[in-house]
Amino acid sequence: MMQLFDLKGRRALITGSSQGIGFALAQGLAAAGAQVVLNGRDRAKLADAAAKIAGAETLAFDATDHAEVRAAVDAFDAHSPIDILVNNAGMQHRAPLEDFPEDAFQRLLQTNIASVFNVGQAVARHMIARGKGKIINIASVQTALARPSIAPYTATKGAVGNLTKGMATDWAKHGLQCNAIAPGYFDTPLNAALVADPTFSAWLEKRTPAGRWGRVEELQGACIFLASDASSFVNGHILYVDGGITASL
């Protein structure tokens, strides 16, 4: 039974994986036997992160640049086929909606949505030719919920959820499984300001049935499941890993 979760012999590309959730997911996939490929724009940060995972490779590109993504993925996949893609690259910007800067809105669209399309399409073309592949998009608890000051972020993560369903609808017939993980509130660099705010942390602990922030390593099991043969008939699914926050009023 445990062989269903074995990722030996498979290569996994994780975008935005030099820190935070992306790095934790890379560690989890590597522990399950996968050859991991870390991605980001900062080559120095990538090298530092790769040094912490035995055998990790790096592939630097800007996930928001469609042409750059296509060129990098095509060149890499030609000699090192990508079996698993985790679309993790993302950003946050907080401001009241009525004052939300237009340039910040555009950056959110490019980083949180366009990157999923860009990398997903580039990698899927090769997966389709091979008749198999796993794509895991990182959505958010904000795929289903909203909070003050992050309306554009909420919109982007809602789009990630529906793009995941669209990927499954188009690509399942080619042997691909396309799913999403929707994390709740985790202690990451992206949430550093909230973690440091005692008022917010107290609210979150009361609002979440589990009564605490999530730990990034608690996302690894979900990722391994969706990357493995154990999820061979799971497609277009959004898996919430949130301590119960979406289940409770």
PDB file of N, CA and C in Angstrom, residues 138-229:
ATOM      1  N   ILE A 138      -1.079  25.750  -5.890  1.00  0.00           N
ATOM      2  CA  ILE A 138      -1.275  26.188  -4.510  1.00  0.00           C
ATOM      3  C   ILE A 138      -2.302  27.317  -4.490  1.00  0.00           C
ATOM      4  N   ALA A 139      -3.477  26.978  -4.018  1.00  0.00           N
ATOM      5  CA  ALA A 139      -4.559  27.940  -3.875  1.00  0.00           C
ATOM      6  C   ALA A 139      -4.458  28.556  -2.467  1.00  0.00           C
ATOM      7  N   SER A 140      -5.575  28.725  -1.784  1.00  0.00           N
ATOM      8  CA  SER A 140      -5.554  29.363  -0.469  1.00  0.00           C
ATOM      9  C   SER A 140      -6.919  29.181   0.190  1.00  0.00           C
ATOM     10  N   VAL A 141      -6.943  29.359   1.501  1.00  0.00           N
ATOM     11  CA  VAL A 141      -8.232  29.431   2.174  1.00  0.00           C
ATOM     12  C   VAL A 141      -9.065  30.568   1.572  1.00  0.00           C
ATOM     13  N   GLN A 142      -8.373  31.581   0.997  1.00  0.00           N
ATOM     14  CA  GLN A 142      -9.065  32.689   0.339  1.00  0.00           C
ATOM     15  C   GLN A 142      -9.614  32.308  -1.032  1.00  0.00           C
ATOM     16  N   THR A 143      -9.435  31.069  -1.451  1.00  0.00           N
ATOM     17  CA  THR A 143     -10.141  30.581  -2.630  1.00  0.00           C
ATOM     18  C   THR A 143     -11.637  30.513  -2.340  1.00  0.00           C
ATOM     19  N   ALA A 144     -11.969  30.329  -1.057  1.00  0.00           N
ATOM     20  CA  ALA A 144     -13.378  30.209  -0.659  1.00  0.00           C
ATOM     21  C   ALA A 144     -13.841  31.336   0.250  1.00  0.00           C
ATOM     22  N   LEU A 145     -12.932  32.035   0.893  1.00  0.00           N
ATOM     23  CA  LEU A 145     -13.284  33.046   1.893  1.00  0.00           C
ATOM     24  C   LEU A 145     -12.660  34.393   1.546  1.00  0.00           C
ATOM     25  N   ALA A 146     -13.018  35.401   2.281  1.00  0.00           N
ATOM     26  CA  ALA A 146     -12.439  36.734   2.107  1.00  0.00           C
ATOM     27  C   ALA A 146     -12.191  37.373   3.462  1.00  0.00           C
ATOM     28  N   ARG A 147     -11.239  38.307   3.482  1.00  0.00           N
ATOM     29  CA  ARG A 147     -10.976  39.113   4.673  1.00  0.00           C
ATOM     30  C   ARG A 147     -10.717  40.540   4.240  1.00  0.00           C
ATOM     31  N   PRO A 148     -10.921  41.508   5.137  1.00  0.00           N
ATOM     32  CA  PRO A 148     -10.664  42.904   4.775  1.00  0.00           C
ATOM     33  C   PRO A 148      -9.221  43.111   4.333  1.00  0.00           C
ATOM     34  N   SER A 149      -9.040  43.984   3.357  1.00  0.00           N
ATOM     35  CA  SER A 149      -7.754  44.493   2.863  1.00  0.00           C
ATOM     36  C   SER A 149      -7.042  43.564   1.890  1.00  0.00           C
ATOM     37  N   ILE A 150      -7.627  42.416   1.522  1.00  0.00           N
ATOM     38  CA  ILE A 150      -6.955  41.518   0.578  1.00  0.00           C
ATOM     39  C   ILE A 150      -7.894  41.069  -0.546  1.00  0.00           C
ATOM     40  N   ALA A 151      -8.842  41.908  -0.921  1.00  0.00           N
ATOM     41  CA  ALA A 151      -9.810  41.515  -1.947  1.00  0.00           C
ATOM     42  C   ALA A 151      -9.146  41.078  -3.260  1.00  0.00           C
ATOM     43  N   PRO A 152      -8.150  41.802  -3.782  1.00  0.00           N
ATOM     44  CA  PRO A 152      -7.518  41.346  -5.023  1.00  0.00           C
ATOM     45  C   PRO A 152      -6.810  40.004  -4.864  1.00  0.00           C
ATOM     46  N   TYR A 153      -6.172  39.782  -3.726  1.00  0.00           N
ATOM     47  CA  TYR A 153      -5.544  38.476  -3.474  1.00  0.00           C
ATOM     48  C   TYR A 153      -6.599  37.378  -3.471  1.00  0.00           C
ATOM     49  N   THR A 154      -7.724  37.648  -2.818  1.00  0.00           N
ATOM     50  CA  THR A 154      -8.819  36.689  -2.786  1.00  0.00           C
ATOM     51  C   THR A 154      -9.295  36.374  -4.199  1.00  0.00           C
ATOM     52  N   ALA A 155      -9.389  37.394  -5.037  1.00  0.00           N
ATOM     53  CA  ALA A 155      -9.809  37.186  -6.425  1.00  0.00           C
ATOM     54  C   ALA A 155      -8.820  36.292  -7.172  1.00  0.00           C
ATOM     55  N   THR A 156      -7.528  36.520  -6.951  1.00  0.00           N
ATOM     56  CA  THR A 156      -6.528  35.709  -7.661  1.00  0.00           C
ATOM     57  C   THR A 156      -6.584  34.256  -7.215  1.00  0.00           C
ATOM     58  N   LYS A 157      -6.786  34.027  -5.935  1.00  0.00           N
ATOM     59  CA  LYS A 157      -6.806  32.639  -5.459  1.00  0.00           C
ATOM     60  C   LYS A 157      -8.109  31.933  -5.845  1.00  0.00           C
ATOM     61  N   GLY A 158      -9.193  32.691  -5.974  1.00  0.00           N
ATOM     62  CA  GLY A 158     -10.400  32.108  -6.532  1.00  0.00           C
ATOM     63  C   GLY A 158     -10.166  31.670  -7.968  1.00  0.00           C
ATOM     64  N   ALA A 159      -9.420  32.481  -8.706  1.00  0.00           N
ATOM     65  CA  ALA A 159      -9.091  32.139 -10.087  1.00  0.00           C
ATOM     66  C   ALA A 159      -8.205  30.905 -10.158  1.00  0.00           C
ATOM     67  N   VAL A 160      -7.266  30.762  -9.227  1.00  0.00           N
ATOM     68  CA  VAL A 160      -6.419  29.566  -9.207  1.00  0.00           C
ATOM     69  C   VAL A 160      -7.279  28.314  -9.020  1.00  0.00           C
ATOM     70  N   GLY A 161      -8.276  28.404  -8.145  1.00  0.00           N
ATOM     71  CA  GLY A 161      -9.163  27.269  -7.937  1.00  0.00           C
ATOM     72  C   GLY A 161      -9.897  26.886  -9.214  1.00  0.00           C
ATOM     73  N   ASN A 162     -10.436  27.863  -9.933  1.00  0.00           N
ATOM     74  CA  ASN A 162     -11.175  27.560 -11.156  1.00  0.00           C
ATOM     75  C   ASN A 162     -10.252  27.179 -12.304  1.00  0.00           C
ATOM     76  N   LEU A 163      -9.039  27.747 -12.355  1.00  0.00           N
ATOM     77  CA  LEU A 163      -8.081  27.335 -13.379  1.00  0.00           C
ATOM     78  C   LEU A 163      -7.679  25.876 -13.165  1.00  0.00           C
ATOM     79  N   THR A 164      -7.592  25.464 -11.913  1.00  0.00           N
ATOM     80  CA  THR A 164      -7.301  24.062 -11.607  1.00  0.00           C
ATOM     81  C   THR A 164      -8.383  23.154 -12.173  1.00  0.00           C
ATOM     82  N   LYS A 165      -9.644  23.538 -11.986  1.00  0.00           N
ATOM     83  CA  LYS A 165     -10.748  22.748 -12.529  1.00  0.00           C
ATOM     84  C   LYS A 165     -10.694  22.727 -14.057  1.00  0.00           C
ATOM     85  N   GLY A 166     -10.329  23.860 -14.649  1.00  0.00           N
ATOM     86  CA  GLY A 166     -10.201  23.921 -16.100  1.00  0.00           C
ATOM     87  C   GLY A 166      -9.081  23.043 -16.620  1.00  0.00           C
ATOM     88  N   MET A 167      -7.948  23.025 -15.915  1.00  0.00           N
ATOM     89  CA  MET A 167      -6.842  22.149 -16.305  1.00  0.00           C
ATOM     90  C   MET A 167      -7.277  20.694 -16.295  1.00  0.00           C
ATOM     91  N   ALA A 168      -7.977  20.300 -15.230  1.00  0.00           N
ATOM     92  CA  ALA A 168      -8.446  18.917 -15.131  1.00  0.00           C
ATOM     93  C   ALA A 168      -9.420  18.599 -16.259  1.00  0.00           C
ATOM     94  N   THR A 169     -10.301  19.541 -16.549  1.00  0.00           N
ATOM     95  CA  THR A 169     -11.303  19.318 -17.586  1.00  0.00           C
ATOM     96  C   THR A 169     -10.662  19.127 -18.960  1.00  0.00           C
ATOM     97  N   ASP A 170      -9.614  19.901 -19.247  1.00  0.00           N
ATOM     98  CA  ASP A 170      -8.951  19.802 -20.547  1.00  0.00           C
ATOM     99  C   ASP A 170      -7.928  18.672 -20.630  1.00  0.00           C
ATOM    100  N   TRP A 171      -7.266  18.388 -19.519  1.00  0.00           N
ATOM    101  CA  TRP A 171      -6.080  17.528 -19.599  1.00  0.00           C
ATOM    102  C   TRP A 171      -6.240  16.142 -18.985  1.00  0.00           C
ATOM    103  N   ALA A 172      -7.322  15.873 -18.265  1.00  0.00           N
ATOM    104  CA  ALA A 172      -7.501  14.539 -17.679  1.00  0.00           C
ATOM    105  C   ALA A 172      -7.518  13.464 -18.768  1.00  0.00           C
ATOM    106  N   LYS A 173      -8.075  13.773 -19.903  1.00  0.00           N
ATOM    107  CA  LYS A 173      -8.149  12.794 -20.995  1.00  0.00           C
ATOM    108  C   LYS A 173      -6.769  12.426 -21.524  1.00  0.00           C
ATOM    109  N   HIS A 174      -5.766  13.246 -21.208  1.00  0.00           N
ATOM    110  CA  HIS A 174      -4.391  12.972 -21.636  1.00  0.00           C
ATOM    111  C   HIS A 174      -3.575  12.258 -20.558  1.00  0.00           C
ATOM    112  N   GLY A 175      -4.234  11.873 -19.461  1.00  0.00           N
ATOM    113  CA  GLY A 175      -3.538  11.153 -18.400  1.00  0.00           C
ATOM    114  C   GLY A 175      -2.972  12.027 -17.306  1.00  0.00           C
ATOM    115  N   LEU A 176      -3.359  13.323 -17.264  1.00  0.00           N
ATOM    116  CA  LEU A 176      -2.861  14.223 -16.229  1.00  0.00           C
ATOM    117  C   LEU A 176      -3.872  14.311 -15.084  1.00  0.00           C
ATOM    118  N   GLN A 177      -3.349  14.440 -13.850  1.00  0.00           N
ATOM    119  CA  GLN A 177      -4.189  14.780 -12.698  1.00  0.00           C
ATOM    120  C   GLN A 177      -3.811  16.188 -12.251  1.00  0.00           C
ATOM    121  N   CYS A 178      -4.789  17.083 -12.250  1.00  0.00           N
ATOM    122  CA  CYS A 178      -4.561  18.488 -11.916  1.00  0.00           C
ATOM    123  C   CYS A 178      -5.431  18.850 -10.717  1.00  0.00           C
ATOM    124  N   ASN A 179      -4.785  19.156  -9.612  1.00  0.00           N
ATOM    125  CA  ASN A 179      -5.492  19.437  -8.371  1.00  0.00           C
ATOM    126  C   ASN A 179      -4.853  20.637  -7.672  1.00  0.00           C
ATOM    127  N   ALA A 180      -5.456  21.061  -6.578  1.00  0.00           N
ATOM    128  CA  ALA A 180      -4.932  22.203  -5.827  1.00  0.00           C
ATOM    129  C   ALA A 180      -4.919  21.909  -4.337  1.00  0.00           C
ATOM    130  N   ILE A 181      -3.973  22.508  -3.659  1.00  0.00           N
ATOM    131  CA  ILE A 181      -3.934  22.519  -2.197  1.00  0.00           C
ATOM    132  C   ILE A 181      -4.267  23.941  -1.763  1.00  0.00           C
ATOM    133  N   ALA A 182      -5.194  24.077  -0.833  1.00  0.00           N
ATOM    134  CA  ALA A 182      -5.598  25.386  -0.336  1.00  0.00           C
ATOM    135  C   ALA A 182      -5.194  25.508   1.132  1.00  0.00           C
ATOM    136  N   PRO A 183      -4.023  26.083   1.398  1.00  0.00           N
ATOM    137  CA  PRO A 183      -3.589  26.226   2.792  1.00  0.00           C
ATOM    138  C   PRO A 183      -4.420  27.267   3.540  1.00  0.00           C
ATOM    139  N   GLY A 184      -4.594  27.025   4.833  1.00  0.00           N
ATOM    140  CA  GLY A 184      -5.166  28.036   5.708  1.00  0.00           C
ATOM    141  C   GLY A 184      -4.074  29.006   6.117  1.00  0.00           C
ATOM    142  N   TYR A 185      -4.061  29.383   7.370  1.00  0.00           N
ATOM    143  CA  TYR A 185      -3.063  30.346   7.849  1.00  0.00           C
ATOM    144  C   TYR A 185      -1.845  29.610   8.394  1.00  0.00           C
ATOM    145  N   PHE A 186      -0.720  29.799   7.692  1.00  0.00           N
ATOM    146  CA  PHE A 186       0.531  29.146   8.047  1.00  0.00           C
ATOM    147  C   PHE A 186       1.588  30.189   8.389  1.00  0.00           C
ATOM    148  N   ASP A 187       2.466  29.816   9.279  1.00  0.00           N
ATOM    149  CA  ASP A 187       3.567  30.685   9.702  1.00  0.00           C
ATOM    150  C   ASP A 187       4.635  30.668   8.610  1.00  0.00           C
ATOM    151  N   THR A 188       4.557  31.643   7.696  1.00  0.00           N
ATOM    152  CA  THR A 188       5.482  31.749   6.571  1.00  0.00           C
ATOM    153  C   THR A 188       5.956  33.192   6.433  1.00  0.00           C
ATOM    154  N   PRO A 189       6.997  33.432   5.614  1.00  0.00           N
ATOM    155  CA  PRO A 189       7.426  34.817   5.368  1.00  0.00           C
ATOM    156  C   PRO A 189       6.312  35.684   4.802  1.00  0.00           C
ATOM    157  N   LEU A 190       5.409  35.098   3.988  1.00  0.00           N
ATOM    158  CA  LEU A 190       4.305  35.860   3.406  1.00  0.00           C
ATOM    159  C   LEU A 190       3.356  36.383   4.486  1.00  0.00           C
ATOM    160  N   ASN A 191       3.256  35.645   5.593  1.00  0.00           N
ATOM    161  CA  ASN A 191       2.360  36.031   6.690  1.00  0.00           C
ATOM    162  C   ASN A 191       3.095  36.624   7.882  1.00  0.00           C
ATOM    163  N   ALA A 192       4.336  37.013   7.690  1.00  0.00           N
ATOM    164  CA  ALA A 192       5.160  37.483   8.812  1.00  0.00           C
ATOM    165  C   ALA A 192       4.502  38.619   9.594  1.00  0.00           C
ATOM    166  N   ALA A 193       3.882  39.562   8.884  1.00  0.00           N
ATOM    167  CA  ALA A 193       3.253  40.701   9.574  1.00  0.00           C
ATOM    168  C   ALA A 193       2.091  40.238  10.445  1.00  0.00           C
ATOM    169  N   LEU A 194       1.340  39.255   9.978  1.00  0.00           N
ATOM    170  CA  LEU A 194       0.205  38.748  10.755  1.00  0.00           C
ATOM    171  C   LEU A 194       0.668  37.912  11.941  1.00  0.00           C
ATOM    172  N   VAL A 195       1.702  37.114  11.724  1.00  0.00           N
ATOM    173  CA  VAL A 195       2.233  36.294  12.819  1.00  0.00           C
ATOM    174  C   VAL A 195       2.733  37.192  13.955  1.00  0.00           C
ATOM    175  N   ALA A 196       3.319  38.335  13.584  1.00  0.00           N
ATOM    176  CA  ALA A 196       3.870  39.256  14.578  1.00  0.00           C
ATOM    177  C   ALA A 196       2.809  40.109  15.265  1.00  0.00           C
ATOM    178  N   ASP A 197       1.571  40.032  14.788  1.00  0.00           N
ATOM    179  CA  ASP A 197       0.480  40.839  15.351  1.00  0.00           C
ATOM    180  C   ASP A 197      -0.272  40.000  16.384  1.00  0.00           C
ATOM    181  N   PRO A 198      -0.101  40.278  17.694  1.00  0.00           N
ATOM    182  CA  PRO A 198      -0.740  39.452  18.721  1.00  0.00           C
ATOM    183  C   PRO A 198      -2.269  39.485  18.652  1.00  0.00           C
ATOM    184  N   THR A 199      -2.823  40.611  18.216  1.00  0.00           N
ATOM    185  CA  THR A 199      -4.278  40.704  18.100  1.00  0.00           C
ATOM    186  C   THR A 199      -4.792  39.763  17.018  1.00  0.00           C
ATOM    187  N   PHE A 200      -4.107  39.759  15.872  1.00  0.00           N
ATOM    188  CA  PHE A 200      -4.535  38.876  14.791  1.00  0.00           C
ATOM    189  C   PHE A 200      -4.346  37.413  15.175  1.00  0.00           C
ATOM    190  N   SER A 201      -3.208  37.097  15.772  1.00  0.00           N
ATOM    191  CA  SER A 201      -2.955  35.709  16.162  1.00  0.00           C
ATOM    192  C   SER A 201      -4.005  35.217  17.162  1.00  0.00           C
ATOM    193  N   ALA A 202      -4.392  36.075  18.088  1.00  0.00           N
ATOM    194  CA  ALA A 202      -5.428  35.696  19.062  1.00  0.00           C
ATOM    195  C   ALA A 202      -6.754  35.457  18.354  1.00  0.00           C
ATOM    196  N   TRP A 203      -7.087  36.332  17.379  1.00  0.00           N
ATOM    197  CA  TRP A 203      -8.323  36.135  16.609  1.00  0.00           C
ATOM    198  C   TRP A 203      -8.272  34.815  15.841  1.00  0.00           C
ATOM    199  N   LEU A 204      -7.124  34.551  15.193  1.00  0.00           N
ATOM    200  CA  LEU A 204      -7.001  33.343  14.379  1.00  0.00           C
ATOM    201  C   LEU A 204      -7.147  32.078  15.225  1.00  0.00           C
ATOM    202  N   GLU A 205      -6.544  32.091  16.400  1.00  0.00           N
ATOM    203  CA  GLU A 205      -6.621  30.910  17.270  1.00  0.00           C
ATOM    204  C   GLU A 205      -8.062  30.638  17.706  1.00  0.00           C
ATOM    205  N   LYS A 206      -8.839  31.695  17.889  1.00  0.00           N
ATOM    206  CA  LYS A 206     -10.256  31.512  18.250  1.00  0.00           C
ATOM    207  C   LYS A 206     -11.091  31.102  17.042  1.00  0.00           C
ATOM    208  N   ARG A 207     -10.724  31.611  15.877  1.00  0.00           N
ATOM    209  CA  ARG A 207     -11.511  31.367  14.655  1.00  0.00           C
ATOM    210  C   ARG A 207     -11.263  29.968  14.072  1.00  0.00           C
ATOM    211  N   THR A 208     -10.065  29.419  14.285  1.00  0.00           N
ATOM    212  CA  THR A 208      -9.691  28.128  13.712  1.00  0.00           C
ATOM    213  C   THR A 208     -10.005  27.010  14.695  1.00  0.00           C
ATOM    214  N   PRO A 209     -10.794  26.001  14.311  1.00  0.00           N
ATOM    215  CA  PRO A 209     -11.098  24.913  15.225  1.00  0.00           C
ATOM    216  C   PRO A 209      -9.860  24.258  15.824  1.00  0.00           C
ATOM    217  N   ALA A 210      -8.777  24.154  15.051  1.00  0.00           N
ATOM    218  CA  ALA A 210      -7.553  23.556  15.584  1.00  0.00           C
ATOM    219  C   ALA A 210      -6.863  24.461  16.604  1.00  0.00           C
ATOM    220  N   GLY A 211      -7.227  25.739  16.630  1.00  0.00           N
ATOM    221  CA  GLY A 211      -6.751  26.656  17.655  1.00  0.00           C
ATOM    222  C   GLY A 211      -5.327  27.146  17.509  1.00  0.00           C
ATOM    223  N   ARG A 212      -4.784  27.132  16.276  1.00  0.00           N
ATOM    224  CA  ARG A 212      -3.380  27.553  16.122  1.00  0.00           C
ATOM    225  C   ARG A 212      -3.072  27.846  14.654  1.00  0.00           C
ATOM    226  N   TRP A 213      -1.883  28.444  14.435  1.00  0.00           N
ATOM    227  CA  TRP A 213      -1.325  28.580  13.098  1.00  0.00           C
ATOM    228  C   TRP A 213      -0.901  27.201  12.591  1.00  0.00           C
ATOM    229  N   GLY A 214      -0.924  27.021  11.267  1.00  0.00           N
ATOM    230  CA  GLY A 214      -0.412  25.790  10.679  1.00  0.00           C
ATOM    231  C   GLY A 214       1.100  25.826  10.579  1.00  0.00           C
ATOM    232  N   ARG A 215       1.709  24.652  10.554  1.00  0.00           N
ATOM    233  CA  ARG A 215       3.154  24.516  10.332  1.00  0.00           C
ATOM    234  C   ARG A 215       3.360  24.035   8.904  1.00  0.00           C
ATOM    235  N   VAL A 216       4.315  24.629   8.192  1.00  0.00           N
ATOM    236  CA  VAL A 216       4.452  24.356   6.762  1.00  0.00           C
ATOM    237  C   VAL A 216       4.647  22.869   6.467  1.00  0.00           C
ATOM    238  N   GLU A 217       5.291  22.140   7.373  1.00  0.00           N
ATOM    239  CA  GLU A 217       5.490  20.715   7.127  1.00  0.00           C
ATOM    240  C   GLU A 217       4.165  19.941   7.116  1.00  0.00           C
ATOM    241  N   GLU A 218       3.098  20.557   7.647  1.00  0.00           N
ATOM    242  CA  GLU A 218       1.799  19.900   7.644  1.00  0.00           C
ATOM    243  C   GLU A 218       1.129  19.922   6.268  1.00  0.00           C
ATOM    244  N   LEU A 219       1.762  20.577   5.307  1.00  0.00           N
ATOM    245  CA  LEU A 219       1.276  20.568   3.935  1.00  0.00           C
ATOM    246  C   LEU A 219       1.925  19.464   3.101  1.00  0.00           C
ATOM    247  N   GLN A 220       2.970  18.871   3.638  1.00  0.00           N
ATOM    248  CA  GLN A 220       3.736  17.916   2.846  1.00  0.00           C
ATOM    249  C   GLN A 220       2.945  16.663   2.498  1.00  0.00           C
ATOM    250  N   GLY A 221       2.188  16.137   3.437  1.00  0.00           N
ATOM    251  CA  GLY A 221       1.420  14.919   3.188  1.00  0.00           C
ATOM    252  C   GLY A 221       0.416  15.092   2.068  1.00  0.00           C
ATOM    253  N   ALA A 222      -0.278  16.231   2.061  1.00  0.00           N
ATOM    254  CA  ALA A 222      -1.252  16.502   1.004  1.00  0.00           C
ATOM    255  C   ALA A 222      -0.570  16.564  -0.352  1.00  0.00           C
ATOM    256  N   CYS A 223       0.606  17.180  -0.388  1.00  0.00           N
ATOM    257  CA  CYS A 223       1.333  17.314  -1.648  1.00  0.00           C
ATOM    258  C   CYS A 223       1.815  15.952  -2.150  1.00  0.00           C
ATOM    259  N   ILE A 224       2.348  15.136  -1.253  1.00  0.00           N
ATOM    260  CA  ILE A 224       2.802  13.797  -1.641  1.00  0.00           C
ATOM    261  C   ILE A 224       1.633  12.983  -2.178  1.00  0.00           C
ATOM    262  N   PHE A 225       0.497  13.060  -1.500  1.00  0.00           N
ATOM    263  CA  PHE A 225      -0.701  12.336  -1.954  1.00  0.00           C
ATOM    264  C   PHE A 225      -1.072  12.737  -3.379  1.00  0.00           C
ATOM    265  N   LEU A 226      -1.165  14.036  -3.641  1.00  0.00           N
ATOM    266  CA  LEU A 226      -1.592  14.499  -4.955  1.00  0.00           C
ATOM    267  C   LEU A 226      -0.534  14.283  -6.029  1.00  0.00           C
ATOM    268  N   ALA A 227       0.731  14.119  -5.612  1.00  0.00           N
ATOM    269  CA  ALA A 227       1.817  13.879  -6.565  1.00  0.00           C
ATOM    270  C   ALA A 227       2.001  12.401  -6.874  1.00  0.00           C
ATOM    271  N   SER A 228       1.356  11.538  -6.127  1.00  0.00           N
ATOM    272  CA  SER A 228       1.630  10.107  -6.193  1.00  0.00           C
ATOM    273  C   SER A 228       0.521   9.328  -6.885  1.00  0.00           C
ATOM    274  N   ASP A 229       0.758   8.023  -7.062  1.00  0.00           N
ATOM    275  CA  ASP A 229      -0.253   7.146  -7.663  1.00  0.00           C
ATOM    276  C   ASP A 229      -1.484   6.989  -6.770  1.00  0.00           C
TER     277      ASP A 229
END
